[in-house]
């Protein structure tokens, strides 16, 4: 059978792009060819990646190929969990690097290395000596000096406190690797001189791609560790870090499972169903204006004309196929629209079906708001046990939520 040769996408300027109210079909190319075989899908996939890089996230540099790890600390925590702090070094002249924290489960009769490994970019840095929590002295009425606030999205917690957050995963035999996301690139308008960016001046990437690239550098290191099951790297992140996890899962095929939680606009929520006049909640116009560091300026040009986007976010979900994908979300999440995720999920289904893995695509809605809660972890781990480890887990991950309720 003939395999279509897909021409590279001629990146059209935005004013030349056709208006498409419907979600652009991943299984139909711009020149009208229908994708019907896994071989054709492989080619289409490359084209889809180029379109997303060109219009939304920019181009990340290739893997640096020189990641090394140096142990800075190692100790046993309670319940037989072991902790290691490793500093990764890589990049041109080995000038880049960041710390990663590794938590390994206790080995018992049922739990033995190699372990599936969760890679999670985090809002918290891990340190033995976190600074005392900042209290608002004015509000407390104890001091007339203005209260000092830590920078946004930066907390410091102990290894013990971090391990507690991973109790379920560790008890179920999963290792967890985590790092502080802004070590890869600052989460602010003035991000260019920070993190990885100065080392790669020729690249137009932005924060979501850089945070995802940091996750891939963790995998570079983990691939050489005996404790890691190389067939079971799992990407987990919440909110803006869910958006980054979606990019990591879409572009780095070493992630066997991709689980962006509460990722909303710029994540699993379709742009066509997010924002003013399109179902509410945060839309492309809002993220372009408030968080220009996440994506490239070209995406902002679609403000007020999202129907011209040649893709939508279901494409990123489909790039994960035939690997495993789940979106765990809250029904009352004021940042992420339930319907925008449902629309992405429904539009992503045909590609998973074409590849013969309809069960590799999952969603899970629970009551509650914008937080990564224990129920989300249970859903991710149950889905992973069911689909990656092939354990007998009787649970469905294809249930659409009851009609969307206003926040
Ligand atoms: C803001 C932002 C969201 C993002 C969230 C978060 O609410 O508008 O897009 O997901 O922060 O990262 O917690």
XYZ file of C-alpha atoms in Angstrom, residues 8-292:
285
model
C 6.255 19.838 5.040
C 3.787 22.323 6.283
C 4.211 25.619 4.504
C 3.904 27.775 7.549
C 1.275 30.264 6.464
C 1.151 33.724 7.967
C -1.846 33.965 10.233
C -3.897 36.191 7.901
C -3.704 33.473 5.226
C -4.853 30.636 7.457
C -8.405 29.454 6.871
C -11.021 29.937 9.581
C -11.968 26.568 11.041
C -14.632 26.613 13.687
C -14.350 22.848 14.127
C -11.377 21.180 15.796
C -8.743 20.575 13.063
C -8.782 16.851 12.299
C -5.407 15.232 13.075
C -6.264 12.444 10.651
C -6.710 14.760 7.654
C -3.709 16.683 6.298
C -3.852 20.263 5.060
C -3.865 19.056 1.471
C -6.881 16.872 2.197
C -5.298 13.441 2.574
C -6.819 11.058 5.091
C -4.529 9.123 7.406
C -5.579 5.474 7.501
C -2.499 3.511 8.583
C -0.001 3.664 11.486
C 2.807 4.294 8.931
C 1.030 7.339 7.578
C 0.403 8.467 11.147
C 4.154 8.443 11.854
C 4.669 10.940 9.036
C 1.657 13.030 9.950
C 2.931 13.151 13.531
C 6.164 14.837 12.417
C 4.159 17.422 10.507
C 1.930 18.061 13.538
C 4.984 18.614 15.737
C 6.318 21.204 13.308
C 3.004 23.051 13.240
C 2.830 23.180 17.046
C 6.446 24.351 17.304
C 5.943 27.013 14.671
C 2.693 28.463 15.978
C 2.742 27.828 19.733
C 5.747 26.579 21.683
C 8.829 27.338 19.601
C 11.792 25.115 18.809
C 13.782 23.500 21.613
C 17.451 22.632 21.103
C 18.347 18.986 20.462
C 19.232 16.764 23.439
C 22.651 17.935 24.730
C 23.928 14.331 24.900
C 26.228 15.023 27.836
C 24.093 14.755 30.974
C 26.006 13.645 34.052
C 24.854 13.392 37.653
C 26.758 14.078 40.885
C 25.350 12.944 44.191
C 25.111 15.751 46.731
C 23.209 13.984 49.459
C 21.764 10.582 50.266
C 19.781 9.309 53.226
C 17.076 6.958 54.387
C 13.683 8.400 55.217
C 10.943 6.650 57.178
C 9.247 3.485 55.876
C 12.358 2.364 54.022
C 12.109 5.130 51.438
C 15.500 6.306 50.242
C 16.311 9.845 49.180
C 19.069 11.181 46.963
C 19.863 14.677 45.791
C 21.656 14.667 42.452
C 23.044 17.626 40.567
C 22.727 17.229 36.805
C 25.292 18.934 34.562
C 25.000 19.265 30.774
C 24.823 21.583 27.801
C 27.427 23.576 25.852
C 30.644 23.577 27.915
C 28.743 21.646 30.618
C 27.608 25.005 31.923
C 23.970 24.126 32.530
C 22.575 22.142 35.413
C 19.954 21.723 38.083
C 19.212 19.619 41.146
C 16.899 16.642 41.034
C 15.516 14.788 44.040
C 15.069 11.032 43.809
C 12.758 9.029 46.066
C 12.943 5.239 45.852
C 10.332 2.948 47.419
C 11.258 0.369 50.033
C 11.925 -3.023 48.469
C 9.562 -5.625 49.898
C 8.333 -9.000 48.690
C 6.022 -7.393 46.149
C 8.121 -4.344 45.294
C 11.468 -4.754 43.571
C 13.666 -2.599 41.355
C 13.563 -1.692 38.529
C 10.722 0.674 39.403
C 8.465 2.687 37.115
C 9.650 6.278 37.545
C 7.455 9.348 37.867
C 9.117 12.574 36.700
C 7.401 15.606 38.175
C 8.387 19.247 37.746
C 7.418 20.969 40.974
C 6.511 24.357 42.450
C 8.635 23.418 45.482
C 12.394 23.210 45.787
C 13.651 20.586 48.242
C 16.159 21.458 50.938
C 17.151 20.259 54.416
C 16.819 23.786 55.732
C 13.780 25.490 54.296
C 13.441 29.098 55.397
C 10.754 29.618 58.052
C 7.331 30.166 56.509
C 6.713 33.833 55.770
C 3.845 35.140 57.813
C 2.123 38.367 57.092
C 3.381 40.375 60.041
C 1.107 43.311 59.315
C -1.987 41.160 59.241
C -0.847 39.514 62.457
C -0.434 42.951 64.018
C 2.981 42.138 65.428
C 5.269 44.320 63.375
C 5.044 47.560 61.490
C 7.586 46.535 58.854
C 6.058 45.382 55.560
C 5.863 41.595 55.350
C 8.412 40.069 53.010
C 6.819 37.773 50.495
C 8.647 34.969 48.699
C 8.630 35.099 44.896
C 5.472 33.601 43.425
C 5.449 29.864 42.823
C 8.472 29.192 44.960
C 8.281 27.212 48.159
C 11.004 25.206 49.848
C 10.179 21.948 51.629
C 12.196 19.199 53.310
C 12.774 15.777 51.707
C 10.502 14.322 54.416
C 7.663 16.686 53.526
C 8.107 15.940 49.830
C 8.109 12.175 50.422
C 4.807 12.542 52.248
C 3.246 13.996 49.103
C 4.400 10.891 47.242
C 3.190 8.326 49.806
C 0.730 6.626 47.466
C 3.200 6.341 44.598
C 6.009 5.059 46.836
C 3.730 2.555 48.597
C 2.694 1.196 45.214
C 6.285 0.683 44.079
C 6.860 3.780 41.994
C 10.032 5.860 42.226
C 9.608 9.633 42.039
C 11.996 12.195 40.597
C 11.249 15.868 41.043
C 12.898 19.250 40.434
C 12.114 22.916 40.890
C 10.703 24.078 37.576
C 12.109 27.625 37.523
C 15.654 26.234 37.553
C 14.975 25.603 33.848
C 13.593 29.061 33.081
C 12.082 31.809 35.216
C 8.303 31.990 35.195
C 8.102 35.698 34.378
C 8.144 38.098 31.441
C 11.876 38.591 31.756
C 12.701 34.903 31.326
C 15.177 35.110 28.418
C 18.346 35.692 30.490
C 17.450 32.836 32.889
C 17.708 29.047 33.061
C 18.655 27.234 29.852
C 17.848 30.060 27.448
C 21.184 31.973 27.289
C 23.044 28.750 26.368
C 20.964 28.385 23.169
C 20.643 31.855 21.613
C 19.492 30.532 18.229
C 16.302 28.936 19.532
C 12.904 30.563 19.829
C 11.552 28.306 22.589
C 9.785 29.618 25.673
C 9.056 28.391 29.196
C 6.696 25.463 28.518
C 9.218 23.939 26.119
C 12.123 24.622 28.510
C 10.385 23.064 31.507
C 9.559 20.031 29.336
C 13.178 19.935 28.126
C 14.312 19.801 31.760
C 12.100 16.732 32.233
C 13.799 15.094 29.263
C 17.223 15.758 30.819
C 16.033 13.872 33.901
C 15.225 10.925 31.633
C 18.688 11.174 30.004
C 20.132 10.562 33.457
C 17.539 8.010 34.596
C 17.997 5.844 31.499
C 21.393 4.881 32.898
C 20.234 4.072 36.440
C 19.620 0.466 37.461
C 16.684 1.347 39.677
C 14.680 2.703 36.718
C 12.363 0.659 34.535
C 13.215 2.281 31.191
C 9.896 1.243 29.678
C 7.902 3.071 32.354
C 8.830 6.738 32.615
C 5.757 8.698 33.684
C 5.300 12.464 33.289
C 3.127 14.106 35.960
C 2.487 17.796 36.565
C -0.256 20.142 37.652
C -1.594 23.378 36.238
C 1.089 25.367 34.342
C 3.315 22.367 34.976
C 0.581 20.182 33.479
C 0.907 22.320 30.354
C 4.661 21.587 30.346
C 4.054 17.879 30.991
C 1.763 17.748 27.954
C 4.617 19.130 25.819
C 7.088 16.646 27.344
C 4.777 13.684 26.704
C 4.007 14.809 23.161
C 7.626 15.402 22.103
C 9.689 12.908 24.127
C 8.669 9.370 23.249
C 10.551 7.943 26.214
C 7.624 8.946 28.423
C 5.392 5.868 28.449
C 2.617 7.703 30.231
C 1.728 11.381 30.175
C -0.506 12.753 32.955
C -1.131 16.508 32.830
C -3.524 17.444 35.663
C -5.668 20.594 35.840
C -3.683 21.957 32.894
C -6.476 24.039 31.341
C -5.745 26.602 28.643
C -2.401 25.959 26.937
C -2.693 22.443 28.366
C -5.379 19.872 27.668
C -8.182 22.433 27.198
C -9.023 23.207 23.571
C -8.393 26.849 22.625
C -11.602 26.775 20.605
C -13.610 26.088 23.770
C -11.758 28.343 26.215
C -12.056 32.068 26.843
C -14.617 34.808 26.517
C -17.475 33.855 24.214
C -16.108 30.351 23.825
C -17.316 28.670 26.989
C -15.577 30.830 29.572
C -12.583 30.324 31.860
C -9.099 31.299 30.798
C -8.568 31.629 27.042
C -5.700 32.106 24.585
C -6.061 35.898 24.899
C -5.588 35.660 28.688
C -2.524 33.433 28.718
C -0.932 35.437 25.876
C -1.420 38.646 27.845
C -0.716 37.453 31.384
C 1.929 34.777 30.780
C 3.803 35.674 27.570
